[in-house]
mmCIF file of C-alpha atoms in Angstrom:
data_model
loop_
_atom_site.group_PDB
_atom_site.id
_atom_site.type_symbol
_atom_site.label_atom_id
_atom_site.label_comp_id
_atom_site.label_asym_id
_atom_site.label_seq_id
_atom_site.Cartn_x
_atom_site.Cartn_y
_atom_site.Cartn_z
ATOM 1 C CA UNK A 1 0.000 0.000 0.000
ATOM 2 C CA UNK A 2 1.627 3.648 -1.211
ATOM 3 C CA UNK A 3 2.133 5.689 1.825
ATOM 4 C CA UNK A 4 3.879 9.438 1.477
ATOM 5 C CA UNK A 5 5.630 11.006 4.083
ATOM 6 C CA UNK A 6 6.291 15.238 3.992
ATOM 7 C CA UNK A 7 9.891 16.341 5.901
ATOM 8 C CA UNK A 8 10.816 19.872 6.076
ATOM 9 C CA UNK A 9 12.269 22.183 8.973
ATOM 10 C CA UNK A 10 8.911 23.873 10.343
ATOM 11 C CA UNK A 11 9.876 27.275 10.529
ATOM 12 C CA UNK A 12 11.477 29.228 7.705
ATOM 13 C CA UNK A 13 12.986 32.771 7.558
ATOM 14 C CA UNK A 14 11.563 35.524 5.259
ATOM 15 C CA UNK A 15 13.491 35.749 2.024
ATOM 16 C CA UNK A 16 14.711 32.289 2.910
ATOM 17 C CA UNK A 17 14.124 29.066 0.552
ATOM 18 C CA UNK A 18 11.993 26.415 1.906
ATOM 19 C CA UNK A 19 12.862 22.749 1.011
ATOM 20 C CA UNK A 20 10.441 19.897 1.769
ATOM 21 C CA UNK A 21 10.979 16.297 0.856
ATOM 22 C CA UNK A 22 8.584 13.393 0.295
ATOM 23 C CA UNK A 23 9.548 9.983 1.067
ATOM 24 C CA UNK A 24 7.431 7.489 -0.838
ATOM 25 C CA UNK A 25 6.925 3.751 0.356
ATOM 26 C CA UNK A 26 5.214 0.990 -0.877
ATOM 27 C CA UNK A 27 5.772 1.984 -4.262
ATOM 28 C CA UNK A 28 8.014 3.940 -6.482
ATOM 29 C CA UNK A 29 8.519 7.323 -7.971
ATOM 30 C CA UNK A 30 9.883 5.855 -10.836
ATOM 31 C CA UNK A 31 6.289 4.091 -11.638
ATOM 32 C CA UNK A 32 5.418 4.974 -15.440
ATOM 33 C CA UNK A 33 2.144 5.430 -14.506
ATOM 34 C CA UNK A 34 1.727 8.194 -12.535
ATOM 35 C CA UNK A 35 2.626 11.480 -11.720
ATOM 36 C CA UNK A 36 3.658 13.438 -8.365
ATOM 37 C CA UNK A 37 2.739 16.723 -7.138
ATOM 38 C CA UNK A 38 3.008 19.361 -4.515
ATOM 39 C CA UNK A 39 -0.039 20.782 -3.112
ATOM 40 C CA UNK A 40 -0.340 23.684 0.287
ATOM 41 C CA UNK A 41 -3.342 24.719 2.809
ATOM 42 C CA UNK A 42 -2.911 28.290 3.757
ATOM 43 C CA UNK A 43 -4.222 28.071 7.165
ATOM 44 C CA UNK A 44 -8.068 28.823 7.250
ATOM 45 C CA UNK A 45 -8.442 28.671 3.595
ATOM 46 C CA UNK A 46 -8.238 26.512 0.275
ATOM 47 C CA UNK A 47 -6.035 24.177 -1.580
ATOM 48 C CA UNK A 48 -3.856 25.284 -4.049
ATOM 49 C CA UNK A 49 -1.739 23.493 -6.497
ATOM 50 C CA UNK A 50 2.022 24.125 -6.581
ATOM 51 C CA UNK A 51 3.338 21.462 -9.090
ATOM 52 C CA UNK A 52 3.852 18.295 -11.215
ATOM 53 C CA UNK A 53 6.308 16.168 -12.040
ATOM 54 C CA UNK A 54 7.349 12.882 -13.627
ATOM 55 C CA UNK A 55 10.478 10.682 -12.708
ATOM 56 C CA UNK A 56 11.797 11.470 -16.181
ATOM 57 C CA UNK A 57 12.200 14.632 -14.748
ATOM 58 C CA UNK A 58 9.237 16.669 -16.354
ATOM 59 C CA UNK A 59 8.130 19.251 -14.125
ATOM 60 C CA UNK A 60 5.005 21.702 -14.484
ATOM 61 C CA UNK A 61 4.282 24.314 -11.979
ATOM 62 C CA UNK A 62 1.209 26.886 -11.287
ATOM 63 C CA UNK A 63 2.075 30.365 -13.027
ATOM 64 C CA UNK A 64 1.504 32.609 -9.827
ATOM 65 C CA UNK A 65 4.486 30.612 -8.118
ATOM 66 C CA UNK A 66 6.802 29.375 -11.199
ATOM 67 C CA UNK A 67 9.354 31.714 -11.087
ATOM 68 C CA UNK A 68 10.322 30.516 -7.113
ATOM 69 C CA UNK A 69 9.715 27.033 -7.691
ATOM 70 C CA UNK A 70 11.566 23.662 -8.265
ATOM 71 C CA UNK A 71 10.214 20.022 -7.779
ATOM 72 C CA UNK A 72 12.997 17.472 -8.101
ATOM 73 C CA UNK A 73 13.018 13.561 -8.232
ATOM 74 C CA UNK A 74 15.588 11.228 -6.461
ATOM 75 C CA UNK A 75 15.310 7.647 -7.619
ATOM 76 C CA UNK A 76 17.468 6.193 -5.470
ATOM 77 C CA UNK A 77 16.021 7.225 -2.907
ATOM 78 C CA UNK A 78 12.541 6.673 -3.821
ATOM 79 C CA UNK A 79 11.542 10.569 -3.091
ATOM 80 C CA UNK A 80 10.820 13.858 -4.333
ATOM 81 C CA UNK A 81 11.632 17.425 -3.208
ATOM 82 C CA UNK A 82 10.139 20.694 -3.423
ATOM 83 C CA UNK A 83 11.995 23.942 -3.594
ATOM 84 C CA UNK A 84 10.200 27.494 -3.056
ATOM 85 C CA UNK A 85 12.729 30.265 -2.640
ATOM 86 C CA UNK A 86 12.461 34.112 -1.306
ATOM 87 C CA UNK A 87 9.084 32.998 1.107
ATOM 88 C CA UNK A 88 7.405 35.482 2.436
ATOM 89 C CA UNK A 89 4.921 35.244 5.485
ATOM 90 C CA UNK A 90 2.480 34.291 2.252
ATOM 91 C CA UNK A 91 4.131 30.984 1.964
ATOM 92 C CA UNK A 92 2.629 30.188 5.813
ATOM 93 C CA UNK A 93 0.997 26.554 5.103
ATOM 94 C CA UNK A 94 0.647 23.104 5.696
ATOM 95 C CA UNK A 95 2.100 21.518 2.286
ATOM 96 C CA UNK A 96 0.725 18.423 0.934
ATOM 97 C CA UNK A 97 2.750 15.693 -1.392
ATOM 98 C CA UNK A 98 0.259 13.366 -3.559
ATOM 99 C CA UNK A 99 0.709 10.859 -6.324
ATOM 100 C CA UNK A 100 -1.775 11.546 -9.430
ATOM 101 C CA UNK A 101 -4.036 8.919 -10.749
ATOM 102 C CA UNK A 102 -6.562 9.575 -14.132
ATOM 103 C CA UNK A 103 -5.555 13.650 -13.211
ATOM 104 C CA UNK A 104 -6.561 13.371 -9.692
ATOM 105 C CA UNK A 105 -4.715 13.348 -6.703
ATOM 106 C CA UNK A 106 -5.117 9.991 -5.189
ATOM 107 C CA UNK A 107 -3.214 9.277 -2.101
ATOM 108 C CA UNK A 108 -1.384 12.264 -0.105
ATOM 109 C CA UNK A 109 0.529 12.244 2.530
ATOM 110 C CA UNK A 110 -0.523 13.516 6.224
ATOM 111 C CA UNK A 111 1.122 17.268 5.707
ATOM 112 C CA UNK A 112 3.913 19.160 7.088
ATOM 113 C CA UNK A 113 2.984 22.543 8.324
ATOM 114 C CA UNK A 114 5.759 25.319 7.609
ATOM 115 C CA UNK A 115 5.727 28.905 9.510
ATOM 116 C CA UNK A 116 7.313 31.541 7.664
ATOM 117 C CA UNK A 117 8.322 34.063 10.436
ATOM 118 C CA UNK A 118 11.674 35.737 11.854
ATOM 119 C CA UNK B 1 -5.558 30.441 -12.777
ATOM 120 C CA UNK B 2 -8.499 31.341 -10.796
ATOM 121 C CA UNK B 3 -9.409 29.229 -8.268
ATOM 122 C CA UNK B 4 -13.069 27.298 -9.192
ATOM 123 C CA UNK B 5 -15.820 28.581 -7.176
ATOM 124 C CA UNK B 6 -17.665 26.267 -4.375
ATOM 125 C CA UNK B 7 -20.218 27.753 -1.876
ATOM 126 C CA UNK B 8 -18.938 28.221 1.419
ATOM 127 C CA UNK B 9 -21.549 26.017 3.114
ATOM 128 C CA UNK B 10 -24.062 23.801 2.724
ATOM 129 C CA UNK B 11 -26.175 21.614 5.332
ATOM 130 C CA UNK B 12 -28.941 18.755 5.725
ATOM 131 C CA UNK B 13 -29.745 16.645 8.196
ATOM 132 C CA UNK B 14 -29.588 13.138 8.487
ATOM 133 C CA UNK B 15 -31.005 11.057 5.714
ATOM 134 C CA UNK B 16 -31.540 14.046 3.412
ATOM 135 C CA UNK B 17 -29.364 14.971 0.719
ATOM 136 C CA UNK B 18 -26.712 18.070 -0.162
ATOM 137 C CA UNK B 19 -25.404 18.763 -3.533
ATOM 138 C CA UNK B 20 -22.306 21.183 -3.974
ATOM 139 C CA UNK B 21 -21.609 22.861 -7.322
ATOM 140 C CA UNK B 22 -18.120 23.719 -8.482
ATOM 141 C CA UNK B 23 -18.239 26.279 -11.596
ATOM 142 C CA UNK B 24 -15.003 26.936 -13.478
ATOM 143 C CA UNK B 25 -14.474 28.007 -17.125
ATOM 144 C CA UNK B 26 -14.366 26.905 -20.273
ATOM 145 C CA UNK B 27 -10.646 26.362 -20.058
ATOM 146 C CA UNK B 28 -11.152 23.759 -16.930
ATOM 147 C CA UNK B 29 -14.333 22.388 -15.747
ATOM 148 C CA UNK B 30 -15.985 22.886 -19.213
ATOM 149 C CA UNK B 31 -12.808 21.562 -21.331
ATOM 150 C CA UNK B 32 -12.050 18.795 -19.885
ATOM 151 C CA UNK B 33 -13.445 15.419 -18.329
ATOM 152 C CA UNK B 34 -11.138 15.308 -14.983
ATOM 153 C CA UNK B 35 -13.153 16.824 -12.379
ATOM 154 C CA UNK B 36 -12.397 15.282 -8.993
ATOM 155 C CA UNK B 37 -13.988 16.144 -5.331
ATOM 156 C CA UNK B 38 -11.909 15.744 -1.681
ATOM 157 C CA UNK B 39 -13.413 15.278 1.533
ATOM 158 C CA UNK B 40 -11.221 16.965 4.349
ATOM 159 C CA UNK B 41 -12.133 16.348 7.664
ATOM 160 C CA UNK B 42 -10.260 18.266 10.001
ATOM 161 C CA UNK B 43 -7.091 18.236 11.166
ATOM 162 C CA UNK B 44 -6.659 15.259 7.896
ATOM 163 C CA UNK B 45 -5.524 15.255 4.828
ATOM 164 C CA UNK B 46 -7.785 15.671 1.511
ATOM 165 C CA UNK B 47 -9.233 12.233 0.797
ATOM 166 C CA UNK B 48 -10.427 11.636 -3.002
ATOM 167 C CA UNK B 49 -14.027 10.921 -3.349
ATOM 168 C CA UNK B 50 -14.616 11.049 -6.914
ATOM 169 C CA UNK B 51 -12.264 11.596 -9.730
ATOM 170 C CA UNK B 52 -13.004 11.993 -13.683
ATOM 171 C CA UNK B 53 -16.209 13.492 -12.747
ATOM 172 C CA UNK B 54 -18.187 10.710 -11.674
ATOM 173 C CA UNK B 55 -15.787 7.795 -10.869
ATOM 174 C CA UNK B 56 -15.638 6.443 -7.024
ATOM 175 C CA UNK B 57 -12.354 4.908 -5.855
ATOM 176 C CA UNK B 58 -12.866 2.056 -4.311
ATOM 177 C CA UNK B 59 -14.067 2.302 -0.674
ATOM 178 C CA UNK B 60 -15.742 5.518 -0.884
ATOM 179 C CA UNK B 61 -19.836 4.781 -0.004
ATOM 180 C CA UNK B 62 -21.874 5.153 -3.426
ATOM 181 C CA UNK B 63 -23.870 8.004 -1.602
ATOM 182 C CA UNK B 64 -21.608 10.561 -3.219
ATOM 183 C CA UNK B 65 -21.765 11.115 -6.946
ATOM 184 C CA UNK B 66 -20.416 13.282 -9.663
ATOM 185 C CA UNK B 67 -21.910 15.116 -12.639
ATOM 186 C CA UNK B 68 -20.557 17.927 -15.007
ATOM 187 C CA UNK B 69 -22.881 20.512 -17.114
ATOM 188 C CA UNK B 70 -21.050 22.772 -19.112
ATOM 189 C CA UNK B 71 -18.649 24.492 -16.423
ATOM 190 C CA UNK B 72 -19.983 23.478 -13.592
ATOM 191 C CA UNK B 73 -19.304 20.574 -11.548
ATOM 192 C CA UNK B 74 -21.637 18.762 -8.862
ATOM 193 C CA UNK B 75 -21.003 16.688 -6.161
ATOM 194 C CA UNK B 76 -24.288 14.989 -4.798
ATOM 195 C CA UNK B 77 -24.287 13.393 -1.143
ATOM 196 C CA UNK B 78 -27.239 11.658 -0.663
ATOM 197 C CA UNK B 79 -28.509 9.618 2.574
ATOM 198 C CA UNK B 80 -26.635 12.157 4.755
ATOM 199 C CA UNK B 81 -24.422 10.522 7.881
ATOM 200 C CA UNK B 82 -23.053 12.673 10.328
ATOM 201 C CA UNK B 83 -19.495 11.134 9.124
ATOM 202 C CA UNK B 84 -20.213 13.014 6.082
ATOM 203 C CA UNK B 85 -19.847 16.300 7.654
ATOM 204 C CA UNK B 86 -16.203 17.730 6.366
ATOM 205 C CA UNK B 87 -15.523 19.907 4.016
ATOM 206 C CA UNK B 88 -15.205 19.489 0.603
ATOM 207 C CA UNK B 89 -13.204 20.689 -2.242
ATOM 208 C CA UNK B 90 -12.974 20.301 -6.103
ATOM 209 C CA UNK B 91 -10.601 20.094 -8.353
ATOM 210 C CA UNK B 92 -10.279 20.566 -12.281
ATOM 211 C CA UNK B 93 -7.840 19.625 -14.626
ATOM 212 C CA UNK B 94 -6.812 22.657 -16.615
ATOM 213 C CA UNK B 95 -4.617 21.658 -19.662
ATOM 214 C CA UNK B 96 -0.924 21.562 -20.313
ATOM 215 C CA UNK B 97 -0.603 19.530 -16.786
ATOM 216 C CA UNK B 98 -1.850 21.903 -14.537
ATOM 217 C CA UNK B 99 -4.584 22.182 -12.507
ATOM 218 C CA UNK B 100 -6.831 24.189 -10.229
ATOM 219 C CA UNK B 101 -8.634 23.646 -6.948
ATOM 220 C CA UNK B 102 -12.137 24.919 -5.663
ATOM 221 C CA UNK B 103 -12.637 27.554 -2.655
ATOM 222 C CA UNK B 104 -14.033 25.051 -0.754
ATOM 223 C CA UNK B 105 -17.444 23.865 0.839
ATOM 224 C CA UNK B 106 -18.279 23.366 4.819
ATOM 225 C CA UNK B 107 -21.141 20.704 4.815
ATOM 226 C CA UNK B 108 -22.793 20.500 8.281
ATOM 227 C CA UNK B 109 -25.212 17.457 9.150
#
């Protein structure tokens, strides 16, 4: 059974870049068949999509964010990262990872929540 | 990008049903065939109750079910159980592998 695990240091510094890694287990992020993406939960409000990617390395990211971020594959290690640089109090949110099925997202992992604050 | 808009809340009681409508554009909801709806109870993670606008995964109760009409999504709940009471968010595939997520729904049993 896939199960995805978020990492990242909780608290980030304005102007800082926040990196997050998802483990996956139980499968792999090399599967052919599916996608991976980063998704984040401003606290209070709504989902929003933050990228795509494929283990060849294809990435696609939402236009209002591109420019600060990077999603990144490891196949060794059976994970994926997420990048988001100069964060800004904005960026406050819990940050989903989640494995795409028929262009949905599937399975997700529990959420790590990252503070943006001094 | 605009996020697709959900109402904020919606209620029933027990037994009784609740539909939620998701309307988009014609570059999302309207365009394409991959409309999917998450339950989010809180304190969880988003679980997928429907995906390709009318599809269950497996496990999820056949109370809940999916329907399209032009740009605007729906996402029926019928037999209400106070389980059911989360809230709920769509989702739209918007071309070029990117996508969009609703505002979000609170439905109250």
């Amino acid at each position: 059974q896939l199960q995805l695990q978020e990492s990242g240091p909780g608290l980030v510094k304005p102007s800082e870049t926040l990196s997050l890694t998802c483990d996956v287990s139980g499968g792999s992020v090399s599967s052919s068949s599916h996608y991976w993406a980063w998704i984040r939960q401003t606290p209070g409000k709504g989902l929003e999509w933050i990228g795509t990617m494929y283990f060849s390395g294809s990435t696609y990211y939402n236009p209002s964010l591109k420019s600060r971020v990077t999603i990144s594959v490891d196949t060794s290690k059976n994970q994926f990262s997420l990048s988001l640089s100069a964060v800004t109090a904005a960026d406050t949110a819990i940050y989903y990872c989640a494995r795409v099925e028929s262009l949905a997202f599937d399975i997700w992992g529990q959420g790590t929540m990252i503070t943006v604050s001094s | 990008q605009s996020a697709l808009t959900q109402p904020p809340s919606a209620s029933g009681s027990p037994g009784q049903s609740v539909t939620i409508s998701c309307t988009g554009t014609s570059s999302d909801v309207g365009a394409y065939y991959y409309v999917s709806w998450y339950q989010q109870r809180p304190g969880k993670a988003p679980k997928l109750m429907i995906y390709e606008v009318k599809e269950r995964p497996s496990g999820v109760p056949d109370r809940f079910s999916g329907s399209k009409s032009d740009n605007t999504a729906s996402l029926t709940v019928s037999g209400l159980q106070p389980e059911d009471e989360a809230d709920y968010y769509c989702s739209s595939y918007a071309g070029s592998n990117t996508y969009v997520f609703g505002t979000g729904t609170k439905v109250t049993v």
